[in-house]
PDB file of C-alpha atoms in Angstrom:
ATOM      1  CA  MET A 761      73.607 -14.409 -11.665  1.00  0.00           C
ATOM      2  CA  HIS A 762      73.088 -10.677 -11.299  1.00  0.00           C
ATOM      3  CA  ASP A 763      69.772  -9.811  -9.734  1.00  0.00           C
ATOM      4  CA  SER A 764      68.224  -6.406  -9.227  1.00  0.00           C
ATOM      5  CA  THR A 765      67.271  -7.499  -5.712  1.00  0.00           C
ATOM      6  CA  LYS A 766      69.434  -5.823  -3.078  1.00  0.00           C
ATOM      7  CA  LEU A 767      71.607  -8.389  -1.346  1.00  0.00           C
ATOM      8  CA  SER A 768      72.587  -8.194   2.274  1.00  0.00           C
ATOM      9  CA  LYS A 769      76.278  -8.130   3.180  1.00  0.00           C
ATOM     10  CA  HIS A 770      76.208 -11.843   3.884  1.00  0.00           C
ATOM     11  CA  ALA A 771      78.024 -14.025   1.396  1.00  0.00           C
ATOM     12  CA  ALA A 772      79.680 -17.263   2.300  1.00  0.00           C
ATOM     13  CA  ALA A 773      82.131 -19.533   0.606  1.00  0.00           C
ATOM     14  CA  SER A 774      82.058 -22.521   2.882  1.00  0.00           C
ATOM     15  CA  THR A 775      82.815 -26.199   3.107  1.00  0.00           C
ATOM     16  CA  ARG A 776      81.671 -26.510   6.741  1.00  0.00           C
ATOM     17  CA  GLY A 777      78.372 -27.368   8.375  1.00  0.00           C
ATOM     18  CA  GLY A 778      75.694 -29.833   7.331  1.00  0.00           C
ATOM     19  CA  GLU A 779      76.335 -33.377   6.293  1.00  0.00           C
ATOM     20  CA  GLU A 780      79.940 -34.212   5.425  1.00  0.00           C
ATOM     21  CA  ALA A 781      78.939 -35.995   2.202  1.00  0.00           C
ATOM     22  CA  ARG A 782      77.088 -32.925   0.939  1.00  0.00           C
ATOM     23  CA  HIS A 783      80.140 -30.720   1.456  1.00  0.00           C
ATOM     24  CA  LEU A 784      82.551 -33.261   0.039  1.00  0.00           C
ATOM     25  CA  GLU A 785      80.414 -33.080  -3.102  1.00  0.00           C
ATOM     26  CA  ALA A 786      80.815 -29.285  -3.027  1.00  0.00           C
ATOM     27  CA  LEU A 787      84.594 -29.649  -3.018  1.00  0.00           C
ATOM     28  CA  THR A 788      84.835 -32.146  -5.857  1.00  0.00           C
ATOM     29  CA  ASP A 789      81.873 -32.035  -8.214  1.00  0.00           C
ATOM     30  CA  ALA A 790      82.644 -34.643 -10.895  1.00  0.00           C
ATOM     31  CA  GLY A 791      86.363 -34.014 -10.479  1.00  0.00           C
ATOM     32  CA  LYS A 792      85.978 -30.248 -10.727  1.00  0.00           C
ATOM     33  CA  VAL A 793      86.934 -28.028  -7.813  1.00  0.00           C
ATOM     34  CA  ASN A 794      84.282 -25.440  -6.969  1.00  0.00           C
ATOM     35  CA  ILE A 795      83.387 -22.892  -4.318  1.00  0.00           C
ATOM     36  CA  ASP A 796      79.949 -23.013  -2.718  1.00  0.00           C
ATOM     37  CA  LEU A 797      78.725 -19.421  -2.941  1.00  0.00           C
ATOM     38  CA  LEU A 798      75.703 -18.376  -0.894  1.00  0.00           C
ATOM     39  CA  LEU A 799      74.135 -14.985  -1.524  1.00  0.00           C
ATOM     40  CA  ILE A 800      71.541 -14.029   1.043  1.00  0.00           C
ATOM     41  CA  LYS A 801      68.978 -11.475  -0.081  1.00  0.00           C
ATOM     42  CA  ALA A 802      68.133  -8.683   2.340  1.00  0.00           C
ATOM     43  CA  THR A 803      65.973 -10.440   4.909  1.00  0.00           C
ATOM     44  CA  SER A 804      64.937 -10.427   8.551  1.00  0.00           C
ATOM     45  CA  THR A 805      67.085 -11.483  11.492  1.00  0.00           C
ATOM     46  CA  LEU A 806      64.675 -14.367  12.079  1.00  0.00           C
ATOM     47  CA  ASN A 807      65.287 -15.629   8.538  1.00  0.00           C
ATOM     48  CA  LEU A 808      69.065 -15.384   9.084  1.00  0.00           C
ATOM     49  CA  LEU A 809      68.694 -17.577  12.174  1.00  0.00           C
ATOM     50  CA  ASP A 810      66.659 -20.017  10.078  1.00  0.00           C
ATOM     51  CA  ILE A 811      69.529 -20.218   7.568  1.00  0.00           C
ATOM     52  CA  PHE A 812      72.005 -21.086  10.327  1.00  0.00           C
ATOM     53  CA  ARG A 813      69.629 -23.716  11.752  1.00  0.00           C
ATOM     54  CA  ARG A 814      69.126 -25.327   8.344  1.00  0.00           C
ATOM     55  CA  THR A 815      72.855 -25.618   7.563  1.00  0.00           C
ATOM     56  CA  TYR A 816      72.944 -28.790   9.672  1.00  0.00           C
ATOM     57  CA  ASP A 817      70.705 -30.716   7.259  1.00  0.00           C
ATOM     58  CA  GLY A 818      71.684 -28.811   4.101  1.00  0.00           C
ATOM     59  CA  SER A 819      68.202 -27.395   3.462  1.00  0.00           C
ATOM     60  CA  HIS A 820      69.382 -23.762   3.760  1.00  0.00           C
ATOM     61  CA  THR A 821      70.066 -23.733   0.012  1.00  0.00           C
ATOM     62  CA  ASP A 822      66.349 -24.332  -0.706  1.00  0.00           C
ATOM     63  CA  LEU A 823      65.158 -21.114   0.957  1.00  0.00           C
ATOM     64  CA  PRO A 824      63.684 -18.413  -1.342  1.00  0.00           C
ATOM     65  CA  TYR A 825      65.970 -15.688   0.031  1.00  0.00           C
ATOM     66  CA  VAL A 826      69.142 -17.749  -0.535  1.00  0.00           C
ATOM     67  CA  ILE A 827      70.878 -17.940  -3.908  1.00  0.00           C
ATOM     68  CA  TYR A 828      73.209 -20.946  -4.099  1.00  0.00           C
ATOM     69  CA  GLN A 829      75.740 -21.373  -6.896  1.00  0.00           C
ATOM     70  CA  LYS A 830      78.801 -23.546  -7.459  1.00  0.00           C
ATOM     71  CA  VAL A 831      81.432 -21.272  -8.957  1.00  0.00           C
ATOM     72  CA  LYS A 832      85.111 -21.229  -9.822  1.00  0.00           C
ATOM     73  CA  LYS A 833      85.487 -17.490  -9.261  1.00  0.00           C
ATOM     74  CA  PHE A 834      83.561 -14.632  -7.674  1.00  0.00           C
ATOM     75  CA  SER A 835      84.137 -10.955  -6.952  1.00  0.00           C
ATOM     76  CA  ILE A 836      82.720  -8.666  -4.299  1.00  0.00           C
ATOM     77  CA  THR A 837      82.407  -5.014  -5.270  1.00  0.00           C
ATOM     78  CA  PRO A 838      80.210  -2.933  -2.951  1.00  0.00           C
ATOM     79  CA  TYR A 839      78.186  -0.020  -4.296  1.00  0.00           C
ATOM     80  CA  LYS A 840      76.069   2.635  -2.655  1.00  0.00           C
ATOM     81  CA  GLU A 841      73.447   4.923  -4.064  1.00  0.00           C
ATOM     82  CA  SER A 842      74.591   8.532  -4.414  1.00  0.00           C
ATOM     83  CA  GLU A 843      72.411  11.548  -3.664  1.00  0.00           C
ATOM     84  CA  THR A 844      71.610  11.724  -7.391  1.00  0.00           C
ATOM     85  CA  GLY A 845      70.424   8.103  -7.376  1.00  0.00           C
ATOM     86  CA  GLU A 846      73.411   6.686  -9.252  1.00  0.00           C
ATOM     87  CA  LEU A 847      75.437   3.744  -7.973  1.00  0.00           C
ATOM     88  CA  GLU A 848      78.988   4.509  -6.855  1.00  0.00           C
ATOM     89  CA  GLU A 849      81.658   1.918  -6.098  1.00  0.00           C
ATOM     90  CA  VAL A 850      82.825   2.168  -2.480  1.00  0.00           C
ATOM     91  CA  GLU A 851      85.799   0.648  -0.705  1.00  0.00           C
ATOM     92  CA  GLU A 852      85.033  -1.605   2.267  1.00  0.00           C
ATOM     93  CA  ILE A 853      87.355  -3.434   4.657  1.00  0.00           C
ATOM     94  CA  ILE A 854      87.416  -7.228   4.328  1.00  0.00           C
ATOM     95  CA  ASP A 855      87.112  -8.898   7.733  1.00  0.00           C
ATOM     96  CA  VAL A 856      87.588 -12.689   7.847  1.00  0.00           C
ATOM     97  CA  ASP A 857      86.914 -14.136  11.295  1.00  0.00           C
ATOM     98  CA  GLY A 858      88.051 -10.901  12.951  1.00  0.00           C
ATOM     99  CA  GLU A 859      91.209 -10.543  10.869  1.00  0.00           C
ATOM    100  CA  LEU A 860      91.532  -7.646   8.442  1.00  0.00           C
ATOM    101  CA  LYS A 861      92.478  -9.077   5.050  1.00  0.00           C
ATOM    102  CA  GLY A 862      92.406  -5.998   2.818  1.00  0.00           C
ATOM    103  CA  CYS A 863      89.826  -3.910   1.020  1.00  0.00           C
ATOM    104  CA  THR A 864      87.295  -4.398  -1.734  1.00  0.00           C
ATOM    105  CA  PRO A 865      86.978  -5.029  -4.567  1.00  0.00           C
ATOM    106  CA  PHE A 866      87.810  -8.633  -3.705  1.00  0.00           C
ATOM    107  CA  THR A 867      88.149 -11.625  -6.035  1.00  0.00           C
ATOM    108  CA  CYS A 868      88.319 -15.281  -5.014  1.00  0.00           C
ATOM    109  CA  GLU A 869      89.242 -17.931  -7.561  1.00  0.00           C
ATOM    110  CA  VAL A 870      89.785 -21.695  -7.528  1.00  0.00           C
ATOM    111  CA  MET A 871      93.272 -22.506  -8.757  1.00  0.00           C
ATOM    112  CA  PRO A 872      93.436 -26.300  -9.204  1.00  0.00           C
ATOM    113  CA  GLN A 873      96.680 -28.108  -8.405  1.00  0.00           C
ATOM    114  CA  THR A 874      98.269 -24.962  -6.959  1.00  0.00           C
ATOM    115  CA  LEU A 875      98.610 -26.277  -3.409  1.00  0.00           C
ATOM    116  CA  ARG A 876      99.640 -29.810  -2.518  1.00  0.00           C
ATOM    117  CA  ILE A 877      97.874 -31.280   0.510  1.00  0.00           C
ATOM    118  CA  VAL A 878      99.165 -34.454   2.163  1.00  0.00           C
ATOM    119  CA  LEU A 879      96.689 -36.352   4.329  1.00  0.00           C
TER     120      LEU A 879
END
């Protein structure tokens, strides 16, 4: 899944937006619990708006600047290029809907049957 293409700072693990059936499938794919991971390659603001518009019909995952994967675990580790041209790991603050949740590196993992939900 690693790509030499620089990715923008937009990554989403989401079960919202689009058709409900499509996202229900994302939650339980053949009995397996997954995370929908969207990686958005560095792109224009206009293309970002197009992604948001297309989430309503689910076609945002078909765009050439969007990488869509179903995963059980992912990590975010930001790097920056040093003056010598080498990549250095940097610490960034994790902001989730305006709430500070910690610093990178960050790992998110599906842990089946860890939380009981009563409907």
